[in-house]
Short mmCIF file of C-alpha atoms and ligand atoms in Angstrom, two decimals:
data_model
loop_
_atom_site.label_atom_id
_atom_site.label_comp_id
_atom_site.label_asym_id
_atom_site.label_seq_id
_atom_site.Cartn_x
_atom_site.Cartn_y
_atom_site.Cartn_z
CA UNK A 168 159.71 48.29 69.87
CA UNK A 169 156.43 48.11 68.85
CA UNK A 170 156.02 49.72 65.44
CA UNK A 171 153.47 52.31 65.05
CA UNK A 172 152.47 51.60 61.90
CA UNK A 173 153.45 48.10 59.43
CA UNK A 174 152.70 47.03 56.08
CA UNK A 175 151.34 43.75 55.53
CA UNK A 176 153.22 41.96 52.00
CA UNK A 177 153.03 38.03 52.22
CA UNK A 178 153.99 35.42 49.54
CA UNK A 179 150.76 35.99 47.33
CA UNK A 180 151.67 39.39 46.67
CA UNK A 181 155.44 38.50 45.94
CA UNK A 182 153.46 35.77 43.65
CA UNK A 183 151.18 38.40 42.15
CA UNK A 184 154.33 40.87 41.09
CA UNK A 185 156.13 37.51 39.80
CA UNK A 186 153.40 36.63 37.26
CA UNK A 187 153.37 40.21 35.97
CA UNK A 188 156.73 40.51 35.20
CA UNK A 189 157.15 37.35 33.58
CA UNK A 190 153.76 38.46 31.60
CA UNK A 191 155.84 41.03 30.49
CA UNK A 192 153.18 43.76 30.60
CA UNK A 193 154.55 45.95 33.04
CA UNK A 194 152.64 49.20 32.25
CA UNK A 195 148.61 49.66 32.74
CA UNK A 196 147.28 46.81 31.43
CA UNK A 197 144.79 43.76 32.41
CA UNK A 198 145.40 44.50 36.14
CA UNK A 199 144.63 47.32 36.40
CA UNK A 200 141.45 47.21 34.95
CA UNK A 201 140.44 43.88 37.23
CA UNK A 202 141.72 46.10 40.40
CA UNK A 203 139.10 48.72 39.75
CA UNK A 204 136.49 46.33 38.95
CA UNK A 205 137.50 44.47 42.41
CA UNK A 206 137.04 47.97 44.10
CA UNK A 207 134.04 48.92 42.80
CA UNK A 208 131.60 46.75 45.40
CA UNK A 209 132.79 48.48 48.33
CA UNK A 210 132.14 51.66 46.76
CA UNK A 211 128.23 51.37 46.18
CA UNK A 212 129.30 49.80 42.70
CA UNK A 213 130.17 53.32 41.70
CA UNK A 214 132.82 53.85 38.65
CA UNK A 215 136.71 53.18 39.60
CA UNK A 216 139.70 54.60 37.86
CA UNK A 217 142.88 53.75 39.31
CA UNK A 218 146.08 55.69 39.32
CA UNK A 219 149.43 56.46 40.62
CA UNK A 220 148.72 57.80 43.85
CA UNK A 221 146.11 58.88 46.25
CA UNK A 222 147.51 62.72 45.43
CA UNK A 223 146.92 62.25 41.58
CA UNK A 224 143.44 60.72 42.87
CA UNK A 225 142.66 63.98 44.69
CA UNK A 226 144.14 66.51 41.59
CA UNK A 227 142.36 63.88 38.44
CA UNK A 228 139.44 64.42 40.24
CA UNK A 229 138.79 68.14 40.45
CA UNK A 230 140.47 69.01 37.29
CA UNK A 231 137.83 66.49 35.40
CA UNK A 232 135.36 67.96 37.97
CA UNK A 233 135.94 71.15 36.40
CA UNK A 234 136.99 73.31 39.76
CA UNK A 235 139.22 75.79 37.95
CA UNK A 236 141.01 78.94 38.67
CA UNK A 237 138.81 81.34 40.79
CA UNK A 238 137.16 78.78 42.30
CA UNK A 239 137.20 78.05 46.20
CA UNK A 240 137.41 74.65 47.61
CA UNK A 241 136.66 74.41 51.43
CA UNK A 242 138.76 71.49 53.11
CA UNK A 243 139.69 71.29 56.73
CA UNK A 244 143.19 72.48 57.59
CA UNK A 245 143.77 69.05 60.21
CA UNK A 246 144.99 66.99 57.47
CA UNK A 247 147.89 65.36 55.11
CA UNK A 248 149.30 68.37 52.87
CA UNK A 249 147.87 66.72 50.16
CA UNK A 250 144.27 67.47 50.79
CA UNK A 251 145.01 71.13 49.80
CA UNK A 252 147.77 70.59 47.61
CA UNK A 253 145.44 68.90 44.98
CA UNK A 254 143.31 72.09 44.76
CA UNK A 255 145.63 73.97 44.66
CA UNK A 256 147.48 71.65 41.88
CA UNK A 257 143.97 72.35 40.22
CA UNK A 258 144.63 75.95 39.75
CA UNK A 259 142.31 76.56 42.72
CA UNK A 260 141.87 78.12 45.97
CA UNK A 261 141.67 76.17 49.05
CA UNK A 262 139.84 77.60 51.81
CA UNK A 263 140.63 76.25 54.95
CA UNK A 264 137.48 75.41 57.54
CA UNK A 265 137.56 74.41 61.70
CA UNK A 266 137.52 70.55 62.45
CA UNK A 267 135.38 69.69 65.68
CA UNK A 268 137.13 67.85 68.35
CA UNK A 269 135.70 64.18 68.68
CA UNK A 270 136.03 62.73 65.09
CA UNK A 271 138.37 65.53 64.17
CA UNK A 272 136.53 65.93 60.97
CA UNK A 273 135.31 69.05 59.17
CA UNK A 274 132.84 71.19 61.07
CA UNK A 275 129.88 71.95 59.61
CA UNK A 276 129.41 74.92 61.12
CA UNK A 277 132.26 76.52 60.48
CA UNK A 278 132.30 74.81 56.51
CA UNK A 279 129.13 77.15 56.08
CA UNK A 280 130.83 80.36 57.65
CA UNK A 281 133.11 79.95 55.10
CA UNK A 282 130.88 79.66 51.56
CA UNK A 283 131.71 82.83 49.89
CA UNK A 284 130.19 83.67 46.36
CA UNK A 285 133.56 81.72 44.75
CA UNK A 286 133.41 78.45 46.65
CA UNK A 287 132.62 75.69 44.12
CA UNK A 288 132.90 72.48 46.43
CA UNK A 289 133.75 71.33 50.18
CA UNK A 290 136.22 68.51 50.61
CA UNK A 291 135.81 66.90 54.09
CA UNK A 292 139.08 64.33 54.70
CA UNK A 293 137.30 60.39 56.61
CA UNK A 294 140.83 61.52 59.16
CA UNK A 295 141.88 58.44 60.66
CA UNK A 296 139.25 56.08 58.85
CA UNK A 297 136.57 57.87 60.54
CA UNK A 298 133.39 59.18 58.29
CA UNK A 299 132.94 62.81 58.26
CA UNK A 300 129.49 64.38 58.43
CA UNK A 301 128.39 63.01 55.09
CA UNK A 302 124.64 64.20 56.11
CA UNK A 303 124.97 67.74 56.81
CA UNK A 304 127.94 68.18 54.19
CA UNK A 305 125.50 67.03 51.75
CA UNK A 306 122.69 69.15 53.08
CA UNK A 307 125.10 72.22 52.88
CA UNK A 308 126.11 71.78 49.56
CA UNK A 309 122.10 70.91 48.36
CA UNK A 310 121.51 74.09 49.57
CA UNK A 311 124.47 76.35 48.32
CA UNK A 312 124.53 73.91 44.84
CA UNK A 313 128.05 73.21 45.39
CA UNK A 314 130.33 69.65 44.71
CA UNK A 315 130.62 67.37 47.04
CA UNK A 316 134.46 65.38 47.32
CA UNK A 317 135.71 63.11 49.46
CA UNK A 318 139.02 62.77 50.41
CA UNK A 319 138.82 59.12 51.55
CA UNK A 320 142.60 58.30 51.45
CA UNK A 321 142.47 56.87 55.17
CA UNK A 322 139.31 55.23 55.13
CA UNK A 323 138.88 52.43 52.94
CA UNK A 324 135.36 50.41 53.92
CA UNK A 325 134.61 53.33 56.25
CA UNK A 326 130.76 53.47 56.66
CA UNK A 327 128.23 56.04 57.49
CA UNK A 328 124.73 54.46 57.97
CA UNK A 329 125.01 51.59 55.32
CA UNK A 330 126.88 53.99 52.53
CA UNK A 331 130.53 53.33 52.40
CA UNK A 332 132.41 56.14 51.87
CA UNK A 333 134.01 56.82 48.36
CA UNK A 334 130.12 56.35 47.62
CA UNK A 335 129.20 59.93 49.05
CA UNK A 336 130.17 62.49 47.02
CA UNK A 337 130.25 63.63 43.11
CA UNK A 338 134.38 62.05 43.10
CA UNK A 339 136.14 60.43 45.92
CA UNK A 340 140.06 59.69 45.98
CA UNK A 341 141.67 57.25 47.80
CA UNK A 342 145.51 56.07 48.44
CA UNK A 343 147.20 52.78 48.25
CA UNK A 344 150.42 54.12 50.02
CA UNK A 345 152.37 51.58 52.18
CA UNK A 346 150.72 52.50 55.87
CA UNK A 347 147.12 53.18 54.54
CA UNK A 348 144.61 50.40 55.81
CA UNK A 349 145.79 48.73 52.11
CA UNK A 350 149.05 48.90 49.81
CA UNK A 351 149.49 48.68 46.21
CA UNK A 352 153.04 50.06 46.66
CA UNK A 353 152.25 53.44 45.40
CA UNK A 354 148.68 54.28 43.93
CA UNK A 355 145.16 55.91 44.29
CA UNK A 356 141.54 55.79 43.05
CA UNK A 357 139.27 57.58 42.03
CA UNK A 358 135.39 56.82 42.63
CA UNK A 359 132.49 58.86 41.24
CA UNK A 360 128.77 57.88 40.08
CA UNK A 361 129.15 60.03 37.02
CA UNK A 362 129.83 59.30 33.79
CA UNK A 363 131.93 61.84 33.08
CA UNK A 364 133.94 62.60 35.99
CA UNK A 365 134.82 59.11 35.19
CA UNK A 366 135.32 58.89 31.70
CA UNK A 367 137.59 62.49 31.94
CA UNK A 368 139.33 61.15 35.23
CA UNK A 369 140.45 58.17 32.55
CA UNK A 370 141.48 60.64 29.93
CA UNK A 371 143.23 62.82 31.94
CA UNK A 372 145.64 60.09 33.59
CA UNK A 373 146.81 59.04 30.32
CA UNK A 374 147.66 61.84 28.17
CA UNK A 375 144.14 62.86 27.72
CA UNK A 376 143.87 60.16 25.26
CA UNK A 377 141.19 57.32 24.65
CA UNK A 378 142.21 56.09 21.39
CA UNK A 379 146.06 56.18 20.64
CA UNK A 380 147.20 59.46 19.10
CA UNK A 381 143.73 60.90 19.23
CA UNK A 382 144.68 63.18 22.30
CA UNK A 383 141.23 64.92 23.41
CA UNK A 384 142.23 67.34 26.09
CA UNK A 385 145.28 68.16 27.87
CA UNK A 386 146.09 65.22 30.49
CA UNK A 387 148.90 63.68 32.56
CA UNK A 388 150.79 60.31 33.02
CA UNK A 389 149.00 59.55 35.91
CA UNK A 390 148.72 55.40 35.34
CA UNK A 391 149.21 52.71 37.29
CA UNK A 392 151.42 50.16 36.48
CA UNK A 393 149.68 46.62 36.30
CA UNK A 394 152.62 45.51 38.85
CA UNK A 395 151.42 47.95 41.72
CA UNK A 396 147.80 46.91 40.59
CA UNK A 397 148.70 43.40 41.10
CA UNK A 398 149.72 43.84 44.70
CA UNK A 399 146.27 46.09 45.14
CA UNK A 400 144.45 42.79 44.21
CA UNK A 401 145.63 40.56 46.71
CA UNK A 402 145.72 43.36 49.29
CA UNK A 403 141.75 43.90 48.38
CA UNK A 404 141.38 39.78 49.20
CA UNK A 405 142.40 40.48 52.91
CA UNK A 406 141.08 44.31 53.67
CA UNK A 407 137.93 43.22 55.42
CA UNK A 408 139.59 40.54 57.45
CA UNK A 409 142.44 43.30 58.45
CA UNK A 410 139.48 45.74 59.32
CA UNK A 411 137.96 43.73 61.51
CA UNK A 412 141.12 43.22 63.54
CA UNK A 413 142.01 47.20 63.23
CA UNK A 414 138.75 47.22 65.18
CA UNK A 415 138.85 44.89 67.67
CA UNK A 416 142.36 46.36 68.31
CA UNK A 417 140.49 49.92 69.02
CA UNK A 418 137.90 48.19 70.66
CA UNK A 419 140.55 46.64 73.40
CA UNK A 420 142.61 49.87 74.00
CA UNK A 421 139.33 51.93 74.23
CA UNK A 422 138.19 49.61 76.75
CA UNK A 423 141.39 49.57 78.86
CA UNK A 424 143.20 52.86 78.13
CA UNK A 425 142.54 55.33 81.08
CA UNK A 426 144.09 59.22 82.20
CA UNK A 427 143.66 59.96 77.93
CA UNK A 428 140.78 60.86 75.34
CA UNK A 429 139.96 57.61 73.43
CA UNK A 430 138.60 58.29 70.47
CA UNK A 431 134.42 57.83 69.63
CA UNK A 432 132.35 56.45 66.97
CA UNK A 433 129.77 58.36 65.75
CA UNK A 434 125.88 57.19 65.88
CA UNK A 435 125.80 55.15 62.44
CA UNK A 436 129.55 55.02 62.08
CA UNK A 437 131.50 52.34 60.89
CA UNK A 438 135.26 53.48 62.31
CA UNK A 439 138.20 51.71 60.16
CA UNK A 440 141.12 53.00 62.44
CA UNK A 441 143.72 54.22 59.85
CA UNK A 442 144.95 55.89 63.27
CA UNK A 443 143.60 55.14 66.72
CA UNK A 444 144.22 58.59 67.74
CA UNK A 445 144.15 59.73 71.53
CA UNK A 446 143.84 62.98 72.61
CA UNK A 447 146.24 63.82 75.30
CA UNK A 448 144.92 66.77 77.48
CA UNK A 449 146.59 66.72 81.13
CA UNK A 450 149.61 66.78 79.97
CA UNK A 451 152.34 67.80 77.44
CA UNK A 452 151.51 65.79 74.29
CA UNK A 453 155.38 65.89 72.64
CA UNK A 454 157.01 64.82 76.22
CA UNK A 455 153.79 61.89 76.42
CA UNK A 456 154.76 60.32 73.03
CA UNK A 457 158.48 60.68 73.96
CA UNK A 458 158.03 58.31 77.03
CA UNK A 459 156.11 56.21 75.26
CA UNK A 460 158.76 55.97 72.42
CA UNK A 461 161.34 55.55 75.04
CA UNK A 462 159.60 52.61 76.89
CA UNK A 463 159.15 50.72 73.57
CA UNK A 464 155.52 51.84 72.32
CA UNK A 465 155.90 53.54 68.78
CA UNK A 466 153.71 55.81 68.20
CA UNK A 467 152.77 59.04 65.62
CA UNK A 468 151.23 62.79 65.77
CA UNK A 469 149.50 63.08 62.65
CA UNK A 470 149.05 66.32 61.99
CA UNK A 471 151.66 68.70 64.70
CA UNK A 472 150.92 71.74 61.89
CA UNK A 473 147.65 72.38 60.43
CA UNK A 474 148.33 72.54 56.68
CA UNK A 475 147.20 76.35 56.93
CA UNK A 476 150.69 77.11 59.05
CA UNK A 477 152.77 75.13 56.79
CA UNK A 478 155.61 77.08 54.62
CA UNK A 479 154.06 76.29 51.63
CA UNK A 480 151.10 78.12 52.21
CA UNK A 481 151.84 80.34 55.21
CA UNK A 482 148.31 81.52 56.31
CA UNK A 483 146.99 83.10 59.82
CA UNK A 484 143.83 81.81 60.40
CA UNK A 485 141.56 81.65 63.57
CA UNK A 486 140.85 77.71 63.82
CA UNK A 487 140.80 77.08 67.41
CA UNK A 488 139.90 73.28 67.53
CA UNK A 489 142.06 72.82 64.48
CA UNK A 490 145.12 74.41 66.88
CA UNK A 491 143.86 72.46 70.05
CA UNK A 492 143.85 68.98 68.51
CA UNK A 493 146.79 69.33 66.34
CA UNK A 494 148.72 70.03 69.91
CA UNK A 495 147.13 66.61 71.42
CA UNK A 496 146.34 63.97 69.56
CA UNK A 497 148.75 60.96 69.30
CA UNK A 498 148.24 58.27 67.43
CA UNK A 499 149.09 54.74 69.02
CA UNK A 500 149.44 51.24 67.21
CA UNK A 501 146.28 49.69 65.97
CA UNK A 502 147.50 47.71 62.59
CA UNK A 503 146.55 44.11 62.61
CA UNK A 504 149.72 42.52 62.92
CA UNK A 505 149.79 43.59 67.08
CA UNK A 506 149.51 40.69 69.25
CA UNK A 507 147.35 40.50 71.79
CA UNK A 508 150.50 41.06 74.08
CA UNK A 509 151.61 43.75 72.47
CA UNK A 510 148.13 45.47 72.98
CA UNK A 511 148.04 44.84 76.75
CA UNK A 512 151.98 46.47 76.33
CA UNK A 513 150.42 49.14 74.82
CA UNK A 514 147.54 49.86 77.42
CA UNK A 515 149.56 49.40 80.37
CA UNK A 516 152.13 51.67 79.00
CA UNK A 517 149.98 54.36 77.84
CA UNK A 518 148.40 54.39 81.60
CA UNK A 519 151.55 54.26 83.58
CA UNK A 520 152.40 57.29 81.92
CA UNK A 521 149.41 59.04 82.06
CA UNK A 522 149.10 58.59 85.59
CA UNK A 523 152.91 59.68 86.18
CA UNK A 524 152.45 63.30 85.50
CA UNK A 525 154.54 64.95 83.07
C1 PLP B 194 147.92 59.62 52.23
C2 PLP B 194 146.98 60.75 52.05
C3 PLP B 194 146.85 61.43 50.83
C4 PLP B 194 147.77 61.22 49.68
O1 PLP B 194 147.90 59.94 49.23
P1 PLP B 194 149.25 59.48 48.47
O2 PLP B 194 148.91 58.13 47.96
O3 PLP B 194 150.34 59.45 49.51
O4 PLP B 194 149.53 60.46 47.40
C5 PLP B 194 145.87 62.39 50.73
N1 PLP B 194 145.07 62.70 51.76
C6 PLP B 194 145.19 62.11 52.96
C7 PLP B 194 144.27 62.51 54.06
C8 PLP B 194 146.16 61.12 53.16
O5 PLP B 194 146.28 60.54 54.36
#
């Protein structure tokens, strides 16, 4: 079976945990400090707070932005849960916007049908490691004076004409979880160019304190531990080398995949394939990644329910693309460790059963 998505953890990082423990400063310490100094370059040099996940990211984020109760956040609905959980978590009001169906990103169309006198910010989601439309996001929320955030939890060294994303908006959040393009274990940042997003974001994720026992506002335990910061460090040694293979990996099954949608790069786009997501549209999508599953080809629909539909928030909404998509994309292997035999298994899999009918 070829695994659709696997971690990377080599000797260096079982080297990097040793030292810590033995250090015996467990807790957020030296490491965690060096980590966000590390991450800062391929951010535009921007501020970097780390904590304990990319969800905490998300939630630190608009809580020191500000966004409050009453306020509307627009986000697309063709994401992780956790894009409108954090707003929510916030004490505000997601609003949920259409995606269009190449990049799968926020529309920014529809984003502007939905600015009502209560929306405070948009938060378009870099879905699969691919930018969304920084430009006209920006341009929309110039004009409307609303915050730009970035949920950039898939797309680490994602690029949209020379700016790497994370470097876009007022805050951007991104995730260290075990399949994201990089692992510390568990953990998140947070990236903003303003002083006091960042200086609250580092407040808030330790009991709103600076000083010890001078608590300044209400805040969390949102920390990293110096362990999972140590892994983040050697992980951040070997990103761009891994990126480069993510995309010669897309750049192979684009090239040879045939009968499905391959996904395209926008003019000025630097893709990072979190997902190299197909869109499969003559035939059933669920019985498609079945076969594939059964001949050996693992593979994953990321997202089968727009967040909109899901129990926890139980909306009817008219978001047609959103619908479409989320009933065919599939997501097929693309993580560096595929050989370059297990990529031709992939292509000639994926077009023997595209051709078969279903
Ligand atoms: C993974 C992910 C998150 C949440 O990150 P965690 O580290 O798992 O909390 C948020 N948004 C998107 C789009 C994600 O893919």
């Amino acid at each position: 079976m070829i695994p659709a998505a696997k971690p990377i953890i080599g000797d260096d990082e079982r080297e990097a945990v040793d030292r810590v423990l033995r250090s015996g400063m467990l807790a957020q310490g030296p490491e965690v400090k060096a980590f966000e100094d590390e991450f800062s370059p391929f951010v535009g040099n921007r501020h970097c707070i780390a904590v304990n996940s990319g969800t905490s990211a998300l939630h630190m984020a608009f809580v020191a932005a500000g966004i409050r109760q009453g306020d509307e956040v627009i986000v697309p609905s063709f994401s992780f849960a956790a894009t409108a959980n954090s707003v929510k978590l916030a004490g505000a009001t997601p609003v949920f916007a259409d995606v269009e169906a190449d990049y799968f990103n926020l529309d920014p169309k529809s984003v502007e049908a939905a600015i009502t006198p209560r929306t405070r910010a948009i938060m378009p989601v870099h879905l699969y490691g691919h930018p969304a439309a920084m430009h006209e996001l920006q341009a929309i929320c110039q004009r409307h004076n609303l915050v730009l955030f970035e949920d950039a939890a898939q797309a680490h060294l994602a690029e949209l004409d020379g700016t790497p994303v994370g470097a876009f908006g007022a805050a951007a959040s991104f995730s260290f979880y075990p399949t994201k393009n990089m692992t510390s274990g568990e953990g998140g940042m947070v990236t903003t160019g303003c002083d006091h997003i960042a200086r609250q974001v580092r407040l808030l994720r330790n009991q709103g304190m600076e000083r010890r026992y001078e608590n300044e506002v209400i805040g969390f335990n949102t920390r990293m531990t110096d362990l999972h910061a140590a892994i983040g460090r050697v992980q951040l040694q070997k990103i761009e080398g891994w990126t480069k293979t993510r995309q010669q990996n897309a750049k192979f099954l684009s090239d040879n995949l045939k009968g499905v949608v391959t996904p395209p790069v926008a003019a000025g786009a630097t893709h990072v394939y979190h997902q190299y997501t197909i869109r499969v549209v003559d035939h059933n999508r669920d019985a498609f990644a079945e076969e594939l599953t059964k001949r050996g080809v693992g593979n994953g629909v990321y997202y089968p329910t727009p967040i909109h539909r899901l129990p926890s928030f139980g909306l009817t909404l008219d978001l047609p693309v959103t619908e479409q998509v989320a009933q065919q994309c599939l997501s097929l292997p693309v993580h560096p460790s595929l050989s370059q035999s297990d990529l031709e298994t992939i292509v000639s899999t994926v077009n023997s059963v595209a051709q078969a009918g279903s």
